[in-house]
Coordinates of C-alpha atoms in Angstrom, one line a residue:
X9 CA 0.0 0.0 0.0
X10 CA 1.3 3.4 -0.9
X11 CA 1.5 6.3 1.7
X12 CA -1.0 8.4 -0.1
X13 CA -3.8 5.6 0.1
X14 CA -2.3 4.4 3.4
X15 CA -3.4 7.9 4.3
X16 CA -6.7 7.9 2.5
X17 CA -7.8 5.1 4.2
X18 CA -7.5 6.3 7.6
X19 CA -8.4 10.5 7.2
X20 CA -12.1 10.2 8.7
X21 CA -10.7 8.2 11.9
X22 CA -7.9 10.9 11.9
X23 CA -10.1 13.9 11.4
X24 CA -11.9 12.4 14.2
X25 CA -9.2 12.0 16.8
X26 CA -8.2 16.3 15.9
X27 CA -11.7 17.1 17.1
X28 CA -11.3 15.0 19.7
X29 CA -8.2 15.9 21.0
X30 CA -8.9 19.6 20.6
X31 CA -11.9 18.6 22.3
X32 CA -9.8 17.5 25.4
X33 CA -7.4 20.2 25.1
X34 CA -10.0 22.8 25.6
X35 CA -11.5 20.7 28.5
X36 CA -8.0 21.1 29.8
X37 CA -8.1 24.6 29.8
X38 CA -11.7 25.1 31.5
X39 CA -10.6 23.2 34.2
X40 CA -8.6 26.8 35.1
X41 CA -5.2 28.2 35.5
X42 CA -5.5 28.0 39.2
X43 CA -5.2 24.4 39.8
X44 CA -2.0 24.3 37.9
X45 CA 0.0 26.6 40.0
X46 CA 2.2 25.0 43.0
X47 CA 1.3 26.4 46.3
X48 CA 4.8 27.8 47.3
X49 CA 5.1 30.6 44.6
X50 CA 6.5 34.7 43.8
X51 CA 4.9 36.4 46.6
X52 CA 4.8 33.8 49.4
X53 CA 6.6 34.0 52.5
X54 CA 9.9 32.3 52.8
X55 CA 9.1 28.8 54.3
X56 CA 11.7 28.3 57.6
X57 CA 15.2 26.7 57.3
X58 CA 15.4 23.2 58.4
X59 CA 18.7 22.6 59.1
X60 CA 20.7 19.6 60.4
X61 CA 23.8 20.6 60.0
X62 CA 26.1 24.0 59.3
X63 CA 28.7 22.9 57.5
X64 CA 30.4 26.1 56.3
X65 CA 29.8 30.0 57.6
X66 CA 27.5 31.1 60.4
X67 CA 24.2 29.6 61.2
X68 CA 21.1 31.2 60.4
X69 CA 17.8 30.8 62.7
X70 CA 15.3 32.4 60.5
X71 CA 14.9 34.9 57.7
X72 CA 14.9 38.7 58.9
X73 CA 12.8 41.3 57.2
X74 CA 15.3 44.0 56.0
X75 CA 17.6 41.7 54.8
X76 CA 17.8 39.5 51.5
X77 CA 19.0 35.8 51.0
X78 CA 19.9 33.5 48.3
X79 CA 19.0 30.0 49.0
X80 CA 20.9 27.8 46.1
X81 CA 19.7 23.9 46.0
X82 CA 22.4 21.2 44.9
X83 CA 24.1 17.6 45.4
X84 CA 27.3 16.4 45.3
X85 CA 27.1 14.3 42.1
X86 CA 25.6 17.8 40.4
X87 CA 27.9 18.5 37.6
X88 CA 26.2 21.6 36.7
X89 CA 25.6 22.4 40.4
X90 CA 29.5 22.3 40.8
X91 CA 29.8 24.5 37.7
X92 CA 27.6 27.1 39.7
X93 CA 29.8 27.1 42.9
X94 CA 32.0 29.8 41.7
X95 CA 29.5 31.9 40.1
X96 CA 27.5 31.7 43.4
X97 CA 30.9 32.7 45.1
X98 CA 31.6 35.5 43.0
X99 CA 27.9 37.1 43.6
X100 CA 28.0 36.2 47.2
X101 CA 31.4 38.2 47.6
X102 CA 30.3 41.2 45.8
X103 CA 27.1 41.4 47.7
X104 CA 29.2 40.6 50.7
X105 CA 27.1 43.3 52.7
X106 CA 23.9 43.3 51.1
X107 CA 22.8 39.5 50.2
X108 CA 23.4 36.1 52.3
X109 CA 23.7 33.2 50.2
X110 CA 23.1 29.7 51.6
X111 CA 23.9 26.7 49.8
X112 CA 21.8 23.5 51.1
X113 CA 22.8 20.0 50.1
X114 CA 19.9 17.9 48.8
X115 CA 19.1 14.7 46.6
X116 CA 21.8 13.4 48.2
X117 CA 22.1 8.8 47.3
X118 CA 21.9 7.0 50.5
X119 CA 25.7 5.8 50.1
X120 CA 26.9 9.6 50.9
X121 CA 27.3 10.0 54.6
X122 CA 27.6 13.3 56.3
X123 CA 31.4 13.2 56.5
X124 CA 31.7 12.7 52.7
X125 CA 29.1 16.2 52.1
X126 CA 31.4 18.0 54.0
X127 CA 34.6 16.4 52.9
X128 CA 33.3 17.9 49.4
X129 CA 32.5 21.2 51.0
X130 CA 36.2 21.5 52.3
X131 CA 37.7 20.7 49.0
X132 CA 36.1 23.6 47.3
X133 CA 37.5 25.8 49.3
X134 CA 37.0 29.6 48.3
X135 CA 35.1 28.5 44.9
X136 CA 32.2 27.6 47.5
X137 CA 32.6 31.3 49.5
X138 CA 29.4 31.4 50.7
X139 CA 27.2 29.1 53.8
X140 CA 26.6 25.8 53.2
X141 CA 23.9 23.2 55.2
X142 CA 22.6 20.3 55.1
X143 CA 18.8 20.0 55.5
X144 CA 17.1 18.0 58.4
X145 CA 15.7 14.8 56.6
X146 CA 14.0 16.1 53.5
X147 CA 11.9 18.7 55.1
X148 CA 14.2 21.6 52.7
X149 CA 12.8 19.4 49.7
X150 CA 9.4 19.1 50.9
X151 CA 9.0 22.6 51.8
X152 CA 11.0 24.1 49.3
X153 CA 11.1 22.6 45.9
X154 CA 8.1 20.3 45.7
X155 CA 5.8 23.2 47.3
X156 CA 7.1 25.0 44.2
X157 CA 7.7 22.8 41.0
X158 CA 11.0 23.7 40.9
X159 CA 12.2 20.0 41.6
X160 CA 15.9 19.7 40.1
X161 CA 19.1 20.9 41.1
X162 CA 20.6 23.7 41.0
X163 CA 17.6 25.5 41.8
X164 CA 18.1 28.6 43.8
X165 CA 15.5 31.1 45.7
X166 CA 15.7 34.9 46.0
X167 CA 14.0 35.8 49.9
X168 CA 13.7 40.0 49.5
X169 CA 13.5 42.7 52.3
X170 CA 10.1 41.1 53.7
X171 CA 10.7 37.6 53.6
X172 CA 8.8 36.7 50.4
X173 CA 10.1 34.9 47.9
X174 CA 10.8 37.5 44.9
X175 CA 12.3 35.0 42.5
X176 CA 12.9 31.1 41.8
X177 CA 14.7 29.9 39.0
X178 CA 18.3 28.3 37.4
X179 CA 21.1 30.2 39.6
X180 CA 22.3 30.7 35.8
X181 CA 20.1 33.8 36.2
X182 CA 20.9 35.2 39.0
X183 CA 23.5 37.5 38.0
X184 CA 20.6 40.0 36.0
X185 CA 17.5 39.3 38.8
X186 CA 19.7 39.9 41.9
X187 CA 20.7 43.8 41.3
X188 CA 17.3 44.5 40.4
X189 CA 16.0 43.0 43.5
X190 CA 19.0 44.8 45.6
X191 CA 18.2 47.7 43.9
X192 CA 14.5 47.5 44.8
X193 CA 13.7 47.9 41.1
X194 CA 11.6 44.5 41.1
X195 CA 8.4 43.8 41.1
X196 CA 6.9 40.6 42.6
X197 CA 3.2 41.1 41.4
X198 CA 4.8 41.4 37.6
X199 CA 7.1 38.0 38.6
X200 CA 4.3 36.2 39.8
X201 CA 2.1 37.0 36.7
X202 CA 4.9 35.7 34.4
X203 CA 5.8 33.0 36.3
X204 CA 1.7 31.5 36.4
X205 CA 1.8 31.8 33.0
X206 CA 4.7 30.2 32.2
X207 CA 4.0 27.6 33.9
X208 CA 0.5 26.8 32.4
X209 CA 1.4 27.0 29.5
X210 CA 4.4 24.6 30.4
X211 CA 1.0 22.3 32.0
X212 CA -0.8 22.8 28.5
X213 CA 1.8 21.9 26.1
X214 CA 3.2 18.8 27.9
X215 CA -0.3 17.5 27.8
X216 CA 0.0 17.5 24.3
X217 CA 2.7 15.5 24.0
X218 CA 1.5 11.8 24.4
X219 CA -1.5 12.8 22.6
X220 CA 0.4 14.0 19.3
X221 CA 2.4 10.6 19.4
X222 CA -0.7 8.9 18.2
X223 CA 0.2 10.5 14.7
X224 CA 2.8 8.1 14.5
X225 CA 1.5 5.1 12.7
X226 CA 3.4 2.0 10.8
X227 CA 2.8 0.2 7.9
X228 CA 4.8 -2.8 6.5
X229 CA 7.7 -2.0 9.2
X230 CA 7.7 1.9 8.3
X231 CA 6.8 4.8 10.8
X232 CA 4.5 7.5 8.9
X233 CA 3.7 10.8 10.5
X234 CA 0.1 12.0 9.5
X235 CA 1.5 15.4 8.8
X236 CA -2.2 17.1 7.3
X237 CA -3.9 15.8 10.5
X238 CA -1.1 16.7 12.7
X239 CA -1.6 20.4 11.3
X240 CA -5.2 20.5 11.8
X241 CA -5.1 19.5 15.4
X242 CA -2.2 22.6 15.4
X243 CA -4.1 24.9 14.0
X244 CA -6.9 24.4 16.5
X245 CA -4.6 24.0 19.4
X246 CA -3.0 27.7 18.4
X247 CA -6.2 29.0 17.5
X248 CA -7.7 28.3 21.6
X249 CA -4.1 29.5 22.6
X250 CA -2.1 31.7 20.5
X251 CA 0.7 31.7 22.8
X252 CA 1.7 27.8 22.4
X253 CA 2.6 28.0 18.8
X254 CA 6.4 27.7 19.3
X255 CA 6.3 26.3 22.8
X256 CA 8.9 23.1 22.4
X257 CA 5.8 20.0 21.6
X258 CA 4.2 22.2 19.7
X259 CA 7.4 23.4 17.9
X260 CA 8.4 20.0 17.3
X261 CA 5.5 18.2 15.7
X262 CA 4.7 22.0 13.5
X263 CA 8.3 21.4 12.4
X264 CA 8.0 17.8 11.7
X265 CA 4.6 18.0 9.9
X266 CA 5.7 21.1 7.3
X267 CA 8.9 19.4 7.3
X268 CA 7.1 16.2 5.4
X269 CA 4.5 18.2 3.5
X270 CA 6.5 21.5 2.9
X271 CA 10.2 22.3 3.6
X272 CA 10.1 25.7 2.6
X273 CA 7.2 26.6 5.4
X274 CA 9.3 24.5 7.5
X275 CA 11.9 26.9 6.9
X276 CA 10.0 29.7 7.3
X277 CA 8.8 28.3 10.4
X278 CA 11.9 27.4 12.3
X279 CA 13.3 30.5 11.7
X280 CA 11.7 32.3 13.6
X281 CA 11.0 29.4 15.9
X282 CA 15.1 29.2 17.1
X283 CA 14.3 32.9 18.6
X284 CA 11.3 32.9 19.8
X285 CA 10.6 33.5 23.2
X286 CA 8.3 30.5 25.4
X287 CA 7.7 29.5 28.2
X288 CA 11.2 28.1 28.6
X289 CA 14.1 28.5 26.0
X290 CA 13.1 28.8 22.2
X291 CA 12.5 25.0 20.7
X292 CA 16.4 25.1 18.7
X293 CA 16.6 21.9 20.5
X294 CA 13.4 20.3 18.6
X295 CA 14.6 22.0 15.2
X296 CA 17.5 20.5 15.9
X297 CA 16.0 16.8 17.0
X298 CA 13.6 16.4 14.0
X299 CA 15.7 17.7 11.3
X300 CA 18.5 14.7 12.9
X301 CA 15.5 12.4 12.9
X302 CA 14.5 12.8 9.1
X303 CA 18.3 13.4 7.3
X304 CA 18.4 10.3 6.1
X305 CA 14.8 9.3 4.9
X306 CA 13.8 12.8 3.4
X307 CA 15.7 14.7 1.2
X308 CA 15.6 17.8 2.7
X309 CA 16.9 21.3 0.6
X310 CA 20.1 22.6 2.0
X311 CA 18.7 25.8 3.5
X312 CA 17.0 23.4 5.9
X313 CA 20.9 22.5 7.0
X314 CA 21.7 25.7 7.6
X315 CA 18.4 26.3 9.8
X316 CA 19.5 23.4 11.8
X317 CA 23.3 24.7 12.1
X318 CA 21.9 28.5 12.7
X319 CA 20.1 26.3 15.5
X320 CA 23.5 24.5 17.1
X321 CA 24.1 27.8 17.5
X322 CA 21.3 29.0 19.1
X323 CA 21.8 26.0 21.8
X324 CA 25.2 27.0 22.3
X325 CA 24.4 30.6 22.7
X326 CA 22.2 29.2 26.0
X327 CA 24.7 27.0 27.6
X328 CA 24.8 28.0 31.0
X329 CA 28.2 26.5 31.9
X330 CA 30.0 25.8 28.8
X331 CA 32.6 24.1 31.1
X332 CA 30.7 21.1 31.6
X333 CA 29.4 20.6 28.1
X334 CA 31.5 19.1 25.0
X335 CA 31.1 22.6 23.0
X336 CA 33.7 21.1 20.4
X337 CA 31.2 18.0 19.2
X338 CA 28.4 20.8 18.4
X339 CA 30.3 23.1 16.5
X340 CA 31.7 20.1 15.0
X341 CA 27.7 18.7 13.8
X342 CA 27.1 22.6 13.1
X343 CA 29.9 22.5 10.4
X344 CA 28.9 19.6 9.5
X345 CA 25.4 20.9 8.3
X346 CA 26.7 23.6 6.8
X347 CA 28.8 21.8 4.5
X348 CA 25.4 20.0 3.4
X349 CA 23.8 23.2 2.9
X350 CA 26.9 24.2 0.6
X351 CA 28.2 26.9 2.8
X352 CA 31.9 26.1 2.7
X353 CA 32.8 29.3 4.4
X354 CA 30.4 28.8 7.5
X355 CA 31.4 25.0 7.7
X356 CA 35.2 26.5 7.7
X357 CA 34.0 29.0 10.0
X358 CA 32.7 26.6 12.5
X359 CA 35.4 24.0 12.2
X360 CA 37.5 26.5 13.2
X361 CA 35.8 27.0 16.1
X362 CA 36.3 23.4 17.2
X363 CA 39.9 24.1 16.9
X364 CA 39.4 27.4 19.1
X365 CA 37.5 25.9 21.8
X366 CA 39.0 22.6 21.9
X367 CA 42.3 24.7 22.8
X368 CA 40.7 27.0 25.3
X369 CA 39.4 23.8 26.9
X370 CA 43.2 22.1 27.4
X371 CA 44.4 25.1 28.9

């Protein structure tokens, strides 16, 4: 059976599911924005310090109002939590008489014993130049990160002058909140408002995911996308909520779907998509992903290459500790993709870059 009448046979049952799963989605969002926000969010009051241990600095007891803390989340086997230690130490010295920064050692496997966490603690010497703790049990987790959503590591907290939370977030961004907050040039009720919306449309669009998978279908050992029905559950989807339309599901399966039926409004697409601001980062990472997953069964134009390379650099652009991350290997798949989009002088560009980083990296 060909694809076009492997199609054919199935459109009504397809046209069917689109209604029905932009049926569900807009079920999803009358069930309101309010019972997708955590409880512990920007505004709340800084939940105590459960502490079992001090391991570096002076205790503290409790937050005081007229004073503001960082409270940084992260683990020992952490590699970009250790990658933040001296960013975190370089803040917390030139706040030195403005913000206290605590570090508080969580996630922790049950083989690492307390002698071990502080063993590491010693060994990083002035790049950790700020309080460190352990917490008491998990109650730091509990109260903390689940009552928030922000459940990996490093997470860190911003407590301002009345001991609210002002800001939660990678400690990557500390370095353009904290001023502001020191400054008092920050405003929670704005924070908040972002940070609900962010975070339902994070709800809304991982919803989607699972559901758009059922596109996939296979025939005769081959894996078909239904790319028209894909787009007409899209379209719907954007149409209830305008501002999911290059949130990273959605990216993707847009990206994949005009990829099959259109490369040059895939083009179009991802160009804009690699900038665009989301939720989270823009979806480079999806343009990146489906144009990998579909180079060697379409044959795709070489300014759909390029997109992809312009993307590789996009996601190195965001790397928030470029330390920790083999920077080399991308620039080496970005040349790579320039070559196949016939831009010898970018592909030459970026190979040198390899060379450049590859260098900086041995020191």
């Amino acid at each position: 059976m060909c694809l076009k009448d492997f199609i054919s046979s199935r459109i009504d049952k397809q046209i069917s599911f689109c209604l029905l799963m932009s049926l569900c989605f807009i079920t999803f969002l009358a069930q309101g924005q309010d019972e997708l926000y955590p409880r512990l969010n920007i505004g709340s009051a800084a939940p105590p310090l459960r502490i079992r241990e001090w391991l570096k600095g002076k205790p503290i007891q409790k937050f005081e109002k007229g004073k503001i803390y960082v409270i940084e989340f992260w683990a020992t086997w952490c590699a970009p939590c250790k990658a933040a230690m001296p960013r975190l130490s370089k803040l917390a010295k030139k706040y030195k008489n403005k913000v206290t920064f605590i570090g508080i050692d969580v996630y922790e496997k049950n083989t690492m014993s307390a002698n071990k966490i502080k063993e590491f603690v010693d060994s990083m010497g002035q790049r950790m130049y700020y309080r460190v703790a352990t917490q008491d049990s998990n109650l730091m987790e509990i109260s903390w990160l689940n009552a928030s959503g922000e459940t990996g590591v490093p997470t860190a907290f911003i407590v301002n002058s009345e001991a609210r939370l002002a800001w939660m977030g990678h400690p990557s961004h500390l370095h353009e909140i904290l001023p502001k907050i020191v400054k008092n040039d920050w405003d929670v009720n704005e924070e908040l408002l972002k940070r609900n919306s962010d975070k339902y449309l994070e709800k809304l669009d991982d919803s989607l995911g699972i559901e758009f998978n059922k596109f996939y279908r296979h025939n005769a050992g081959t894996t078909y996308y239904l790319s028209d029905s894909a787009l007409i559950a899209i379209a719907d989807i954007i149409k209830t909520e305008p501002k999911l339309k290059y949130a990273p599901v959605i990216a993707y399966h847009t990206f994949t779907a005009l990829l099959i039926n259109d490369p040059t409004k895939a083009y179009e697409y991802g160009k804009v998509a690699i900038a665009a601001p989301t939720y989270d980062y823009p979806p480079y990472h999806q343009i990146i992903e489906v144009i990998n997953r579909y180079s060697d069964d379409l044959t795709l134009p070489p300014k759909i290459y390029e997109l992809g390379a312009e993307a590789y650099q996009a996601e190195i652009d965001h790397i928030a500790y470029p330390e920790i991350v083999d920077i080399p290997k991308l620039y080496n798949k970005m040349a790579a993709w320039y070559w196949r989009a016939r831009n010898k002088s970018k592909a030459i560009d970026a190979e040198k870059k390899v060379i450049k980083t590859m260098k900086k990296s041995n020191g």
